[in-house]
Structures are given as C-alpha cells and as structure tokens.
C-alpha cells in the first residue's frame, strides 16, 4: 500500500510539472500578443503574399519585408524569411556571384529557413496572426527573446532574425530586420558603407547562455 501511495504521488508530481511547463511558456505566449500589437499598428503594411505562400510585413520605407508561411507543405523555398533590397549591398561592394545560389532573386536578397513540411490546419480564419501562432505552437524553438533590446523574434537561421518590441510604447526600435553580415563581407561588402543599415555589435548569448557580442546588420524602425 505504501509503495502504491509513493507511485501515485510521483505520477501526480509529474503531471503538475508537465502542466506547469505547458502553462509557463511566457516567451511563446507573450510573443503572440506583442506580434499582434505590431500587426495592429501597421495594418496597411501587412499583406497576403501569394508568391511565397504566406504573409508579408513591409518596412515603412519599403526596403525590407518579413515573410511567414501559411502552410509548411506549400513547397516554397522558405517558411520564414527576410527579403531586402540588394542595391545598398551592391553599392557597398557586393559581388553577387559570390552569394549562395538562390539568395539573390531579381533585385532582392532573401535569407530564411524551412520549418518543416506539415500541412497546417486552422480552427478558424486563416489570418496573419493565426499563421504566426502556428509557428509558436509547432516550431517553438524558432521564437526567441532578445533581453538586451527587450524584443521577441523569429530565428531565420544562420544568424538572421526578424525582431519586434515586447512593448511598442516604451521601445524606439519597434521592428528590426537583422542580418548576419559575414556572408556579405565574404562577398566583398564594406559593412560600414551599406546605406540604410547599421553595422553594430549586439549583445547575445552563446550555446551555454553566456553573454557575448556579435556583429549584425540592423534595420530598425519606430512604427508608433
């Protein structure tokens, strides 16, 4: 009887811990509400993107877009990506022949990643926010919190990100397009001469959660 009581108590403790883990994903949940605030703040800059099978959020100056998929099984090259104007990088010395195949499309540079091949199903209307929620629910490891800037973000792979402020009312960098500069530097770009982008060291964490500084190209906007 005592053994049964101990086993029952252990099982109950496991259920409590599991329930707690499911209910305390503050980053995932709060990233949804803060991303919704961004969508609500710039509704005219959010459009359905049929070519890429998802939604696109455009920068106020039209030089960059964050694109996220409606359906991971659509067959598009990326499920989440940033698309930016190539001209500033070319004018700063970029040799486009040194970029990976498929990264330059017409006059745009695209960086992103595949999240999977699942056929996504929706319980209600397929909206821009609902598609983002699918990423949080199914690919939670791609949602990050950047402590130094108080931002949430989508990890696009290879050091590239799209970030947004946790609180638009207290942050002057409401949305930020983030690129890893190394691939551009290796292709001839002078990082200090890319018009419209800030080349800066950004506080981050390594795999062991230790603070480090990394080089990034940043394109921040205040949308409020």
mmCIF file of C-alpha atoms in Angstrom:
data_model
loop_
_atom_site.group_PDB
_atom_site.id
_atom_site.type_symbol
_atom_site.label_atom_id
_atom_site.label_comp_id
_atom_site.label_asym_id
_atom_site.label_seq_id
_atom_site.Cartn_x
_atom_site.Cartn_y
_atom_site.Cartn_z
ATOM 1 C CA UNK A 1 0.000 0.000 0.000
ATOM 2 C CA UNK A 2 2.835 2.387 0.905
ATOM 3 C CA UNK A 3 4.522 1.660 -2.436
ATOM 4 C CA UNK A 4 1.298 2.415 -4.293
ATOM 5 C CA UNK A 5 0.947 5.729 -2.453
ATOM 6 C CA UNK A 6 4.522 6.701 -3.379
ATOM 7 C CA UNK A 7 3.961 5.799 -7.044
ATOM 8 C CA UNK A 8 0.716 7.739 -7.124
ATOM 9 C CA UNK A 9 2.412 10.755 -5.582
ATOM 10 C CA UNK A 10 5.239 10.578 -8.123
ATOM 11 C CA UNK A 11 2.782 10.410 -11.003
ATOM 12 C CA UNK A 12 0.849 13.370 -9.621
ATOM 13 C CA UNK A 13 4.060 15.382 -9.256
ATOM 14 C CA UNK A 14 4.990 14.592 -12.879
ATOM 15 C CA UNK A 15 1.597 15.784 -14.086
ATOM 16 C CA UNK A 16 1.918 19.007 -12.094
ATOM 17 C CA UNK A 17 5.385 19.679 -13.530
ATOM 18 C CA UNK A 18 4.242 18.898 -17.080
ATOM 19 C CA UNK A 19 1.199 21.122 -16.684
ATOM 20 C CA UNK A 20 3.398 23.885 -15.328
ATOM 21 C CA UNK A 21 5.729 23.658 -18.333
ATOM 22 C CA UNK A 22 2.800 23.910 -20.717
ATOM 23 C CA UNK A 23 1.363 26.930 -18.925
ATOM 24 C CA UNK A 24 4.539 28.923 -18.296
ATOM 25 C CA UNK A 25 5.841 29.483 -21.834
ATOM 26 C CA UNK A 26 5.816 33.218 -21.287
ATOM 27 C CA UNK A 27 8.035 33.927 -24.293
ATOM 28 C CA UNK A 28 5.808 31.983 -26.675
ATOM 29 C CA UNK A 29 2.531 33.387 -25.396
ATOM 30 C CA UNK A 30 3.657 36.974 -24.967
ATOM 31 C CA UNK A 31 5.331 36.956 -28.359
ATOM 32 C CA UNK A 32 1.877 36.346 -29.858
ATOM 33 C CA UNK A 33 0.253 39.310 -28.115
ATOM 34 C CA UNK A 34 3.176 41.607 -28.916
ATOM 35 C CA UNK A 35 3.272 40.468 -32.560
ATOM 36 C CA UNK A 36 -0.457 41.163 -32.766
ATOM 37 C CA UNK A 37 0.230 44.689 -31.484
ATOM 38 C CA UNK A 38 2.682 45.177 -34.360
ATOM 39 C CA UNK A 39 0.145 43.920 -36.894
ATOM 40 C CA UNK A 40 -2.499 46.248 -35.470
ATOM 41 C CA UNK A 41 -0.118 49.222 -35.532
ATOM 42 C CA UNK A 42 0.710 48.919 -39.247
ATOM 43 C CA UNK A 43 -2.272 47.203 -40.932
ATOM 44 C CA UNK A 44 -1.521 48.776 -44.310
ATOM 45 C CA UNK A 45 1.928 47.189 -44.298
ATOM 46 C CA UNK A 46 0.607 43.635 -43.823
ATOM 47 C CA UNK A 47 -0.450 41.817 -46.996
ATOM 48 C CA UNK A 48 -1.074 38.320 -48.220
ATOM 49 C CA UNK A 49 1.906 37.136 -50.270
ATOM 50 C CA UNK A 50 0.668 34.574 -52.796
ATOM 51 C CA UNK A 51 4.084 34.080 -54.424
ATOM 52 C CA UNK A 52 5.653 32.971 -51.145
ATOM 53 C CA UNK A 53 2.523 31.273 -49.818
ATOM 54 C CA UNK A 54 2.082 33.374 -46.724
ATOM 55 C CA UNK A 55 2.037 36.859 -45.263
ATOM 56 C CA UNK A 56 4.392 39.798 -45.634
ATOM 57 C CA UNK A 57 5.157 42.656 -43.250
ATOM 58 C CA UNK A 58 6.844 45.547 -45.070
ATOM 59 C CA UNK A 59 9.248 48.051 -43.564
ATOM 60 C CA UNK A 60 7.912 51.629 -43.558
ATOM 61 C CA UNK A 61 10.453 52.612 -46.227
ATOM 62 C CA UNK A 62 9.695 49.588 -48.418
ATOM 63 C CA UNK A 63 13.284 48.298 -48.423
ATOM 64 C CA UNK A 64 12.680 45.095 -46.464
ATOM 65 C CA UNK A 65 9.962 42.538 -45.751
ATOM 66 C CA UNK A 66 9.427 39.794 -43.190
ATOM 67 C CA UNK A 67 7.511 36.876 -44.722
ATOM 68 C CA UNK A 68 5.974 33.908 -42.883
ATOM 69 C CA UNK A 69 4.176 30.901 -44.313
ATOM 70 C CA UNK A 70 0.531 29.855 -44.106
ATOM 71 C CA UNK A 71 1.411 26.227 -44.707
ATOM 72 C CA UNK A 72 4.741 24.455 -44.273
ATOM 73 C CA UNK A 73 3.805 21.958 -47.005
ATOM 74 C CA UNK A 74 3.466 24.650 -49.686
ATOM 75 C CA UNK A 75 6.836 23.839 -51.265
ATOM 76 C CA UNK A 76 8.215 27.387 -51.146
ATOM 77 C CA UNK A 77 11.984 27.782 -50.524
ATOM 78 C CA UNK A 78 11.475 29.324 -47.058
ATOM 79 C CA UNK A 79 8.737 29.150 -44.423
ATOM 80 C CA UNK A 80 10.091 32.255 -42.678
ATOM 81 C CA UNK A 81 12.373 34.761 -44.331
ATOM 82 C CA UNK A 82 13.529 38.346 -44.717
ATOM 83 C CA UNK A 83 13.645 39.900 -48.174
ATOM 84 C CA UNK A 84 15.742 43.065 -48.586
ATOM 85 C CA UNK A 85 16.749 45.383 -51.400
ATOM 86 C CA UNK A 86 20.071 44.281 -52.899
ATOM 87 C CA UNK A 87 21.098 47.735 -54.158
ATOM 88 C CA UNK A 88 22.656 49.070 -50.916
ATOM 89 C CA UNK A 89 24.841 45.960 -50.619
ATOM 90 C CA UNK A 90 25.885 46.062 -54.273
ATOM 91 C CA UNK A 91 26.818 49.714 -53.945
ATOM 92 C CA UNK A 92 28.908 48.795 -50.878
ATOM 93 C CA UNK A 93 30.948 46.299 -52.896
ATOM 94 C CA UNK A 94 28.877 43.123 -53.024
ATOM 95 C CA UNK A 95 29.947 40.643 -55.702
ATOM 96 C CA UNK A 96 26.639 38.886 -56.271
ATOM 97 C CA UNK A 97 28.387 35.911 -57.924
ATOM 98 C CA UNK A 98 29.817 35.031 -54.502
ATOM 99 C CA UNK A 99 26.405 34.668 -52.855
ATOM 100 C CA UNK A 100 24.870 31.196 -52.443
ATOM 101 C CA UNK A 101 22.597 30.106 -55.287
ATOM 102 C CA UNK A 102 19.033 31.352 -54.830
ATOM 103 C CA UNK A 103 19.915 34.091 -52.357
ATOM 104 C CA UNK A 104 19.634 36.843 -54.974
ATOM 105 C CA UNK A 105 16.288 36.966 -56.816
ATOM 106 C CA UNK A 106 15.995 39.843 -59.292
ATOM 107 C CA UNK A 107 16.859 42.918 -57.200
ATOM 108 C CA UNK A 108 16.185 41.291 -53.819
ATOM 109 C CA UNK A 109 18.290 39.352 -51.339
ATOM 110 C CA UNK A 110 16.463 36.612 -49.459
ATOM 111 C CA UNK A 111 17.521 34.846 -46.265
ATOM 112 C CA UNK A 112 15.379 32.337 -44.424
ATOM 113 C CA UNK A 113 14.747 28.756 -43.464
ATOM 114 C CA UNK A 114 12.320 25.877 -43.829
ATOM 115 C CA UNK A 115 10.389 24.955 -40.685
ATOM 116 C CA UNK A 116 9.025 21.612 -41.859
ATOM 117 C CA UNK A 117 6.663 20.013 -44.329
ATOM 118 C CA UNK A 118 3.480 19.790 -42.244
ATOM 119 C CA UNK A 119 0.118 20.569 -43.762
ATOM 120 C CA UNK A 120 -1.192 23.237 -41.397
ATOM 121 C CA UNK A 121 -4.797 23.203 -40.260
ATOM 122 C CA UNK A 122 -6.664 26.126 -38.733
ATOM 123 C CA UNK A 123 -9.609 26.098 -36.325
ATOM 124 C CA UNK A 124 -10.821 29.465 -37.600
ATOM 125 C CA UNK A 125 -9.981 32.077 -40.204
ATOM 126 C CA UNK A 126 -6.510 31.928 -41.745
ATOM 127 C CA UNK A 127 -5.080 35.293 -40.704
ATOM 128 C CA UNK A 128 -1.586 36.719 -40.438
ATOM 129 C CA UNK A 129 -1.694 36.292 -36.651
ATOM 130 C CA UNK A 130 -3.083 32.756 -36.867
ATOM 131 C CA UNK A 131 -0.198 31.746 -39.137
ATOM 132 C CA UNK A 132 2.292 33.203 -36.668
ATOM 133 C CA UNK A 133 0.583 31.264 -33.870
ATOM 134 C CA UNK A 134 1.220 28.081 -35.863
ATOM 135 C CA UNK A 135 4.951 28.814 -35.701
ATOM 136 C CA UNK A 136 4.771 29.312 -31.927
ATOM 137 C CA UNK A 137 2.734 26.138 -31.416
ATOM 138 C CA UNK A 138 4.656 23.860 -33.786
ATOM 139 C CA UNK A 139 8.146 25.350 -34.040
ATOM 140 C CA UNK A 140 8.608 27.000 -30.661
ATOM 141 C CA UNK A 141 12.412 26.751 -30.820
ATOM 142 C CA UNK A 142 12.414 29.369 -33.597
ATOM 143 C CA UNK A 143 10.861 32.006 -31.311
ATOM 144 C CA UNK A 144 13.457 33.930 -29.323
ATOM 145 C CA UNK A 145 13.601 36.630 -26.685
ATOM 146 C CA UNK A 146 16.385 39.216 -27.010
ATOM 147 C CA UNK A 147 16.963 40.502 -23.499
ATOM 148 C CA UNK A 148 19.233 43.421 -24.408
ATOM 149 C CA UNK A 149 16.644 45.021 -26.705
ATOM 150 C CA UNK A 150 13.517 43.673 -24.952
ATOM 151 C CA UNK A 151 12.455 42.095 -28.245
ATOM 152 C CA UNK A 152 10.807 38.909 -29.392
ATOM 153 C CA UNK A 153 11.898 37.474 -32.702
ATOM 154 C CA UNK A 154 11.765 34.728 -35.286
ATOM 155 C CA UNK A 155 15.032 32.905 -35.896
ATOM 156 C CA UNK A 156 15.570 32.694 -39.660
ATOM 157 C CA UNK A 157 18.714 30.592 -39.385
ATOM 158 C CA UNK A 158 22.416 31.418 -39.880
ATOM 159 C CA UNK A 159 22.266 34.393 -37.521
ATOM 160 C CA UNK A 160 19.425 36.202 -39.301
ATOM 161 C CA UNK A 161 16.323 37.378 -37.423
ATOM 162 C CA UNK A 162 13.183 39.435 -37.552
ATOM 163 C CA UNK A 163 12.521 41.101 -34.201
ATOM 164 C CA UNK A 164 9.836 43.285 -32.652
ATOM 165 C CA UNK A 165 9.426 45.131 -29.375
ATOM 166 C CA UNK A 166 7.721 43.484 -26.434
ATOM 167 C CA UNK A 167 6.109 46.877 -25.721
ATOM 168 C CA UNK A 168 5.728 49.368 -28.584
ATOM 169 C CA UNK A 169 5.023 52.224 -26.189
ATOM 170 C CA UNK A 170 8.390 52.002 -24.423
ATOM 171 C CA UNK A 171 10.761 50.916 -27.208
ATOM 172 C CA UNK A 172 12.033 53.126 -30.033
ATOM 173 C CA UNK A 173 13.071 50.067 -32.065
ATOM 174 C CA UNK A 174 9.614 48.607 -32.692
ATOM 175 C CA UNK A 175 10.634 46.292 -35.531
ATOM 176 C CA UNK A 176 14.148 45.311 -36.562
ATOM 177 C CA UNK A 177 15.410 43.389 -39.582
ATOM 178 C CA UNK A 178 18.602 41.599 -38.551
ATOM 179 C CA UNK A 179 21.196 40.112 -40.910
ATOM 180 C CA UNK A 180 24.377 38.193 -40.249
ATOM 181 C CA UNK A 181 26.962 40.351 -42.039
ATOM 182 C CA UNK A 182 29.611 37.696 -42.550
ATOM 183 C CA UNK A 183 28.268 36.255 -45.798
ATOM 184 C CA UNK A 184 28.147 39.773 -47.252
ATOM 185 C CA UNK A 185 31.631 40.676 -46.019
ATOM 186 C CA UNK A 186 32.974 37.465 -47.555
ATOM 187 C CA UNK A 187 31.355 38.556 -50.843
ATOM 188 C CA UNK A 188 33.134 41.903 -50.865
ATOM 189 C CA UNK A 189 30.846 44.231 -48.889
ATOM 190 C CA UNK A 190 32.328 47.042 -46.821
ATOM 191 C CA UNK A 191 29.972 46.765 -43.822
ATOM 192 C CA UNK A 192 30.358 50.429 -42.887
ATOM 193 C CA UNK A 193 29.092 51.566 -46.294
ATOM 194 C CA UNK A 194 25.736 49.760 -46.598
ATOM 195 C CA UNK A 195 23.242 52.592 -46.824
ATOM 196 C CA UNK A 196 20.166 52.194 -44.635
ATOM 197 C CA UNK A 197 21.721 49.510 -42.425
ATOM 198 C CA UNK A 198 23.543 49.884 -39.114
ATOM 199 C CA UNK A 199 26.623 47.718 -38.672
ATOM 200 C CA UNK A 200 26.911 47.123 -34.943
ATOM 201 C CA UNK A 201 27.888 44.746 -32.188
ATOM 202 C CA UNK A 202 24.855 43.263 -30.475
ATOM 203 C CA UNK A 203 24.652 41.585 -27.081
ATOM 204 C CA UNK A 204 23.657 37.929 -27.339
ATOM 205 C CA UNK A 205 24.145 34.556 -25.639
ATOM 206 C CA UNK A 206 26.220 31.591 -26.737
ATOM 207 C CA UNK A 207 25.065 27.965 -26.568
ATOM 208 C CA UNK A 208 25.915 27.894 -22.850
ATOM 209 C CA UNK A 209 23.839 31.053 -22.182
ATOM 210 C CA UNK A 210 26.982 33.094 -21.593
ATOM 211 C CA UNK A 211 26.881 36.748 -22.748
ATOM 212 C CA UNK A 212 28.751 37.517 -25.962
ATOM 213 C CA UNK A 213 28.801 40.256 -28.583
ATOM 214 C CA UNK A 214 28.224 39.511 -32.270
ATOM 215 C CA UNK A 215 28.335 41.647 -35.409
ATOM 216 C CA UNK A 216 24.988 42.326 -37.109
ATOM 217 C CA UNK A 217 23.424 44.451 -39.808
ATOM 218 C CA UNK A 218 20.377 46.144 -38.271
ATOM 219 C CA UNK A 219 17.499 47.983 -39.926
ATOM 220 C CA UNK A 220 15.311 49.297 -37.071
ATOM 221 C CA UNK A 221 12.038 51.239 -37.322
ATOM 222 C CA UNK A 222 9.813 53.058 -34.869
ATOM 223 C CA UNK A 223 6.251 52.406 -36.066
ATOM 224 C CA UNK A 224 4.300 54.257 -33.355
#
